[in-house]
Each structure stands twice: as structure tokens, then as C-alpha cells.
Coordinates of C-alpha atoms in Angstrom, one line a residue:
M295 CA 42.5 5.3 22.3
A296 CA 41.1 2.4 24.3
E297 CA 37.8 4.3 24.8
N298 CA 37.7 4.9 21.1
K299 CA 38.0 1.2 20.4
K300 CA 35.3 0.4 22.9
A301 CA 32.9 2.9 21.3
V302 CA 33.6 1.4 17.8
L303 CA 32.9 -2.1 19.2
R304 CA 29.6 -0.9 20.7
R305 CA 28.6 0.6 17.4
I306 CA 29.5 -2.6 15.5
K307 CA 27.4 -4.6 18.0
A308 CA 24.4 -2.3 17.7
V309 CA 24.6 -2.3 13.9
K310 CA 24.8 -6.1 13.8
S311 CA 21.7 -6.3 16.1
T312 CA 19.8 -4.0 13.8
Q313 CA 20.9 -6.0 10.8
Q314 CA 19.5 -9.1 12.3
I315 CA 16.1 -7.4 12.7
T316 CA 16.0 -6.0 9.2
K317 CA 17.1 -9.3 7.7
A318 CA 14.3 -11.1 9.6
M319 CA 11.7 -8.5 8.5
K320 CA 12.9 -8.9 4.9
M321 CA 12.4 -12.7 5.0
V322 CA 8.9 -12.3 6.7
D323 CA 7.7 -9.9 4.1
A324 CA 9.1 -11.9 1.2
A325 CA 7.0 -14.8 2.4
K326 CA 3.9 -12.6 2.8
L327 CA 4.6 -11.0 -0.6
R328 CA 4.5 -14.4 -2.3
R329 CA 1.0 -15.1 -1.0
A330 CA -0.3 -11.6 -1.6
Q331 CA 1.1 -11.6 -5.2
E332 CA -0.7 -14.9 -5.9
K333 CA -4.0 -13.4 -4.7
V334 CA -3.5 -10.3 -6.9
L335 CA -2.7 -12.2 -10.0
A336 CA -5.6 -14.6 -9.4
A337 CA -8.1 -11.7 -8.9
R338 CA -7.2 -9.6 -11.9
P339 CA -8.7 -11.9 -14.6
Y340 CA -12.0 -12.2 -12.7
A341 CA -12.3 -8.4 -12.3
R342 CA -11.4 -7.9 -16.0
E343 CA -14.1 -10.4 -17.3
L344 CA -16.7 -9.0 -14.9
A345 CA -16.0 -5.5 -16.2
K346 CA -16.5 -6.8 -19.8
T347 CA -19.8 -8.5 -19.0
L348 CA -21.1 -5.4 -17.2
G349 CA -20.1 -3.3 -20.2
R350 CA -22.0 -5.6 -22.6
L351 CA -25.1 -5.4 -20.5
V352 CA -24.9 -1.6 -20.4
A353 CA -24.3 -1.5 -24.1
A354 CA -27.4 -3.7 -24.6
G355 CA -29.5 -1.0 -22.9
A356 CA -29.9 -2.6 -19.5
G357 CA -29.6 -0.6 -16.3
A358 CA -30.3 2.8 -17.7
N359 CA -31.8 3.8 -14.3
H360 CA -29.7 1.7 -12.0
P361 CA -28.8 3.9 -9.0
L362 CA -25.2 2.7 -8.8
L363 CA -24.5 3.3 -12.5
A364 CA -25.5 6.9 -12.8
R365 CA -27.4 9.5 -10.8
Q366 CA -28.0 13.2 -10.9
P367 CA -27.0 14.9 -7.7
E368 CA -29.9 16.7 -6.0
G369 CA -27.7 19.5 -4.5
A370 CA -24.1 20.5 -4.6
P371 CA -22.0 17.4 -5.6
T372 CA -19.9 15.9 -2.9
V373 CA -17.0 13.4 -3.4
A374 CA -15.6 10.8 -1.0
Y375 CA -11.9 9.8 -1.2
V376 CA -11.0 6.4 0.2
V377 CA -7.3 6.4 0.9
I378 CA -5.7 2.9 1.4
T379 CA -2.4 2.9 3.3
A380 CA -0.6 0.5 5.7
D381 CA -0.9 0.3 9.4
R382 CA 2.9 0.1 9.8
G383 CA 5.9 2.0 8.5
L384 CA 9.4 0.8 7.5
A385 CA 8.1 0.3 3.9
G386 CA 10.2 2.9 2.1
S387 CA 8.1 5.5 0.3
F388 CA 5.0 3.2 0.1
N389 CA 2.9 5.2 2.5
I390 CA 4.0 8.7 1.7
N391 CA 3.5 8.2 -2.1
V392 CA -0.1 7.2 -1.8
I393 CA -0.8 9.9 0.9
R394 CA 0.8 12.6 -1.3
K395 CA -1.4 11.6 -4.3
A396 CA -4.5 11.6 -2.1
H397 CA -3.6 15.0 -0.6
Q398 CA -3.0 16.5 -4.0
A399 CA -6.3 15.2 -5.3
I400 CA -8.2 16.5 -2.3
Q401 CA -6.5 20.0 -2.6
A402 CA -7.4 20.1 -6.3
E403 CA -11.1 19.4 -5.7
S404 CA -13.6 22.2 -6.1
R405 CA -16.3 20.0 -4.6
P406 CA -16.8 19.3 -0.9
V407 CA -14.7 16.3 0.2
K408 CA -15.4 13.5 2.7
L409 CA -12.3 11.5 3.7
I410 CA -12.4 7.7 4.4
C411 CA -9.2 6.1 5.6
I412 CA -8.1 2.5 5.5
G413 CA -4.9 2.0 7.3
R414 CA -3.4 3.8 10.3
K415 CA -0.7 5.7 8.5
G416 CA -3.1 7.6 6.2
R417 CA -5.5 8.3 9.1
D418 CA -2.7 9.7 11.3
Y419 CA -1.4 11.9 8.5
F420 CA -4.7 13.6 7.8
V421 CA -5.8 13.9 11.4
K422 CA -2.5 15.8 12.2
R423 CA -3.5 18.2 9.4
K424 CA -7.0 18.7 10.8
I425 CA -8.7 16.7 8.1
Q426 CA -10.9 14.3 10.0
P427 CA -12.1 11.1 8.2
V428 CA -15.8 10.4 8.4
M429 CA -15.0 6.6 8.4
E430 CA -11.9 4.7 9.1
W431 CA -10.7 1.1 9.2
V432 CA -7.3 0.4 10.9
G433 CA -5.6 -2.8 12.2
L434 CA -7.1 -5.0 9.4
G435 CA -4.0 -7.2 9.3
D436 CA -2.5 -8.9 6.3
N437 CA -5.4 -11.2 5.3
M438 CA -7.6 -9.2 3.0
T439 CA -10.8 -11.2 2.4
F440 CA -13.7 -10.6 0.1
A441 CA -16.0 -10.6 3.1
L442 CA -14.1 -7.6 4.5
A443 CA -14.2 -5.8 1.1
R444 CA -18.0 -6.4 0.9
S445 CA -18.6 -5.1 4.4
I446 CA -16.7 -1.8 3.6
V447 CA -18.4 -1.4 0.2
T448 CA -21.8 -1.8 1.8
K449 CA -21.1 1.3 4.0
L450 CA -19.8 3.2 1.0
V451 CA -22.9 2.3 -1.1
D452 CA -25.1 3.5 1.8
L453 CA -23.3 6.8 1.7
Y454 CA -23.9 7.0 -2.0
L455 CA -27.5 5.9 -2.1
N456 CA -28.4 8.1 0.9
G457 CA -27.2 11.2 -1.1
E458 CA -24.4 12.0 1.3
V459 CA -21.8 11.7 -1.5
D460 CA -22.3 11.7 -5.3
E461 CA -19.0 10.1 -6.1
V462 CA -16.6 7.7 -4.4
R463 CA -13.0 7.6 -5.5
L464 CA -10.2 5.2 -4.4
V465 CA -6.6 6.2 -3.9
Y466 CA -4.3 3.1 -3.5
T467 CA -1.1 1.6 -4.7
E468 CA -1.1 -0.6 -7.8
F469 CA 1.3 -3.6 -7.5
I470 CA 3.7 -3.9 -10.5
N471 CA 6.5 -6.1 -9.0
A472 CA 8.4 -6.5 -5.8
V473 CA 10.5 -3.3 -6.4
S474 CA 8.0 -1.2 -8.3
Q475 CA 4.6 0.1 -7.1
R476 CA 2.5 2.9 -8.4
P477 CA -0.1 5.1 -6.6
V478 CA -3.3 5.4 -8.6
E479 CA -6.7 7.0 -8.4
A480 CA -9.8 5.2 -9.6
Q481 CA -13.6 5.8 -9.4
L482 CA -15.6 3.3 -7.4
L483 CA -19.1 4.8 -7.5
P484 CA -21.0 5.4 -9.6
V485 CA -19.8 2.2 -11.3
Q486 CA -18.2 2.7 -14.7
P487 CA -18.5 -0.1 -17.3
A488 CA -15.4 -1.2 -19.1
K489 CA -14.4 1.2 -21.9
G490 CA -14.8 -0.2 -25.4
A491 CA -17.1 -3.0 -24.2
E492 CA -19.7 -1.7 -26.7
A493 CA -17.6 -3.0 -29.5
H494 CA -18.1 -6.6 -28.4
G495 CA -21.9 -6.4 -29.0
Q496 CA -24.3 -8.7 -27.2
A497 CA -26.1 -10.6 -30.0
E498 CA -24.4 -13.9 -28.9
Y499 CA -25.5 -13.5 -25.3
I500 CA -28.8 -14.6 -23.8
Y501 CA -29.4 -13.4 -20.2
E502 CA -31.7 -15.2 -17.9
P503 CA -34.0 -14.3 -16.3
S504 CA -33.4 -10.8 -17.9
P505 CA -30.6 -8.4 -18.5
E506 CA -31.9 -6.1 -15.9
E507 CA -32.0 -8.7 -13.1
V508 CA -28.5 -9.9 -14.1
L509 CA -27.3 -6.4 -14.0
N510 CA -28.8 -5.8 -10.5
T511 CA -26.6 -8.7 -9.3
L512 CA -23.5 -7.8 -11.2
V513 CA -23.3 -4.1 -10.3
P514 CA -22.9 -4.5 -6.5
R515 CA -20.6 -7.5 -7.1
F516 CA -18.5 -5.4 -9.5
A517 CA -18.1 -2.6 -6.9
E518 CA -17.1 -5.2 -4.3
T519 CA -14.6 -6.8 -6.7
I520 CA -13.0 -3.5 -7.6
F521 CA -12.6 -2.6 -4.0
Y522 CA -11.3 -6.0 -3.1
Q523 CA -8.8 -5.7 -6.0
A524 CA -7.6 -2.4 -4.6
L525 CA -7.1 -4.0 -1.1
L526 CA -5.1 -6.8 -2.6
E527 CA -3.0 -4.5 -4.8
S528 CA -2.2 -2.3 -1.8
K529 CA -1.3 -5.1 0.5
A530 CA 1.0 -6.7 -2.1
S531 CA 2.6 -3.3 -2.7
E532 CA 3.2 -2.9 1.0
H533 CA 5.0 -6.2 1.4
G534 CA 7.0 -5.6 -1.7
A535 CA 8.0 -2.1 -0.6
R536 CA 8.9 -3.3 2.9
M537 CA 10.9 -6.3 1.6
T538 CA 12.9 -3.9 -0.6
A539 CA 13.4 -1.4 2.1
M540 CA 14.6 -4.0 4.6
G541 CA 16.8 -5.5 2.0
N542 CA 18.4 -2.1 1.4
A543 CA 18.7 -1.6 5.2
T544 CA 20.4 -5.0 5.6
D545 CA 22.9 -4.2 2.8
N546 CA 23.6 -0.7 4.3
A547 CA 24.2 -2.3 7.7
E548 CA 26.7 -4.7 6.1
E549 CA 28.6 -1.8 4.6
M550 CA 28.5 0.1 7.8
I551 CA 29.9 -2.9 9.7
A552 CA 32.7 -3.3 7.2
K553 CA 33.6 0.4 7.7
L554 CA 33.5 0.2 11.4
T555 CA 35.5 -2.9 11.5
L556 CA 38.2 -1.2 9.3
A557 CA 38.1 1.8 11.7
Y558 CA 38.5 -0.6 14.7
N559 CA 41.4 -2.4 13.1
R560 CA 43.1 0.8 12.3
A561 CA 42.7 2.0 15.9
R562 CA 43.9 -1.3 17.2
Q563 CA 46.9 -1.2 14.9
A564 CA 47.7 2.3 15.9
A565 CA 47.6 1.3 19.6
I566 CA 49.9 -1.7 19.0
T567 CA 52.3 0.5 17.0
R568 CA 52.3 3.1 19.8
E569 CA 53.0 0.4 22.4
I570 CA 55.9 -1.0 20.4
S571 CA 57.3 2.4 20.0
E572 CA 57.1 3.0 23.8
I573 CA 58.8 -0.3 24.5
V574 CA 61.6 0.4 22.0
G575 CA 62.0 3.9 23.4
G576 CA 62.2 2.5 26.9
A577 CA 64.7 -0.1 26.0
N578 CA 66.9 2.5 24.3
A579 CA 66.7 4.7 27.4
L580 CA 67.8 1.8 29.6
K581 CA 70.8 1.1 27.3
G582 CA 71.8 4.7 27.5

């Protein structure tokens, strides 16, 4: 019985130690989530208005031959999938959800596929399944900058313009709130103007020096903005998922500690009752 009590005490101590870690991780990711969420909400209006402006330019007839807007593949069309995951785990189903969506999309493709991984978890998953990425970025940290997005998009645009791929698609996690994230798939290249932008018309807009030159500046910037938005959405989703997972783990540890404490108290009470019974039995024997 004494050994049983010691084992329960060791488990209580171990669970309390784990609970301290999960609680600290929850607090850290809550602070990171606050900053990441601010960036996401600040970037969305800019991306939305940029898409509308691009749509008006295309509706006005500019950029009919722009290489990033449309291009006929010379040979068999090839598609590149850019999968954005985290470098670390302990984030609930965050990583596996986006990986599953990417894997399903790749398996459903009839075209040759080139894989590009951003984040260690996605890279490791596909490498274990003999799907080798042609490009990868891991260990990027928590600070997703526009300069980083631009540097990655530059390499993706080179792949597209060199004819190595005819389409670039993103698979990432869209941030909804701290407890809800949604894996999505979106086209990055060729750039797609906003749907319904034609309805706005362009009579009230004057473009200087010309619509074509404005478009030449906007199209690469739009691709960079879309990719930057995806990085921000993914990072905010990661922090939200990890904060929720660590919160649940902390609550589960609290419940486990309560159950173990109850088991310890019962074992202790049983030991005390047994000792009292032995004392009473001994006293009665002496009287006899």
C-alpha cells in the first residue's frame, strides 16, 4: 500500500510539472496570437482593395498579354503546390489538417506536380512518403515579413516564367478565430483578378502614366500580397491552435490531478483504517 501511495504521488508530481509547461506555452502563444491577429486583420483590407484595383484594370482591357495573368503552356501543364505548415507540433490538428488537404489535392491531380514546402512539419510528412519537395523553407520563426514573402514569391515567379510550372497553388490555413481555423486552397499564379470587378467599371479612374504600366507594377505586388496574407493567416492559425491545445491540455491535467489526489487520499485513508484495525485487534488480544 505504501508503494502504491508513492507511485500516485510521483504521478501527481509529474502531471503538475507537465501542467506548468502547458500553461506557460498557452500564455506565450496567447501573446503571439494577439500580435499575429492584428497583422492579419490589418493586411486583409489592403489585399482586398488591391484585388479590386487589379480587376478594374483588367476589365478596362489592360494586361491582356501580361505573363503573370495568363499564359498558354507550351507542353504538358505542370502544377506546383506550396504547402504552408508549422515548424513545431503541439498545435492540435493544425498541421495534419492542412497536410491532409494538400495530400488529397496532390493525389487528385492529373497533371505532374511539383511540391514546395514552407514549414518543417509538412516537409517531413511528404519526405517520409517519398514525395521530395523541389524547394523548401523551414525555421522561418514567428515574424513573417513582407520582405520574406517577396523573396519566396520571386523564386515562384521564376519557376512560372521559366516554364517549369504552369500554375502555382497555395494550401494553407485560414484564420477565423482563436479556436477555429480552416485549411484552404487558392491559386497564386497565374494571378486572378477579383471576381465581379468588371461591374465597378473604370470610367471614373485615370491611370498615370498608363494602365499597362500601372498593371505591370500591381501584378507582382498582388502576388506578393496574396502570399504574404497566406503566411500571416497560417501563423495566426498556428498560434490559435496551439493556444487552444495547450489550454485543453492544462484543463485535462487539472482533472487528472484531482483524480489522482482522490485516489491518493483513498489509499491513505485505507492505510489509516487498516492500522487502526490492527491496533484495536492487538489491544483486544492483550486483554484476552
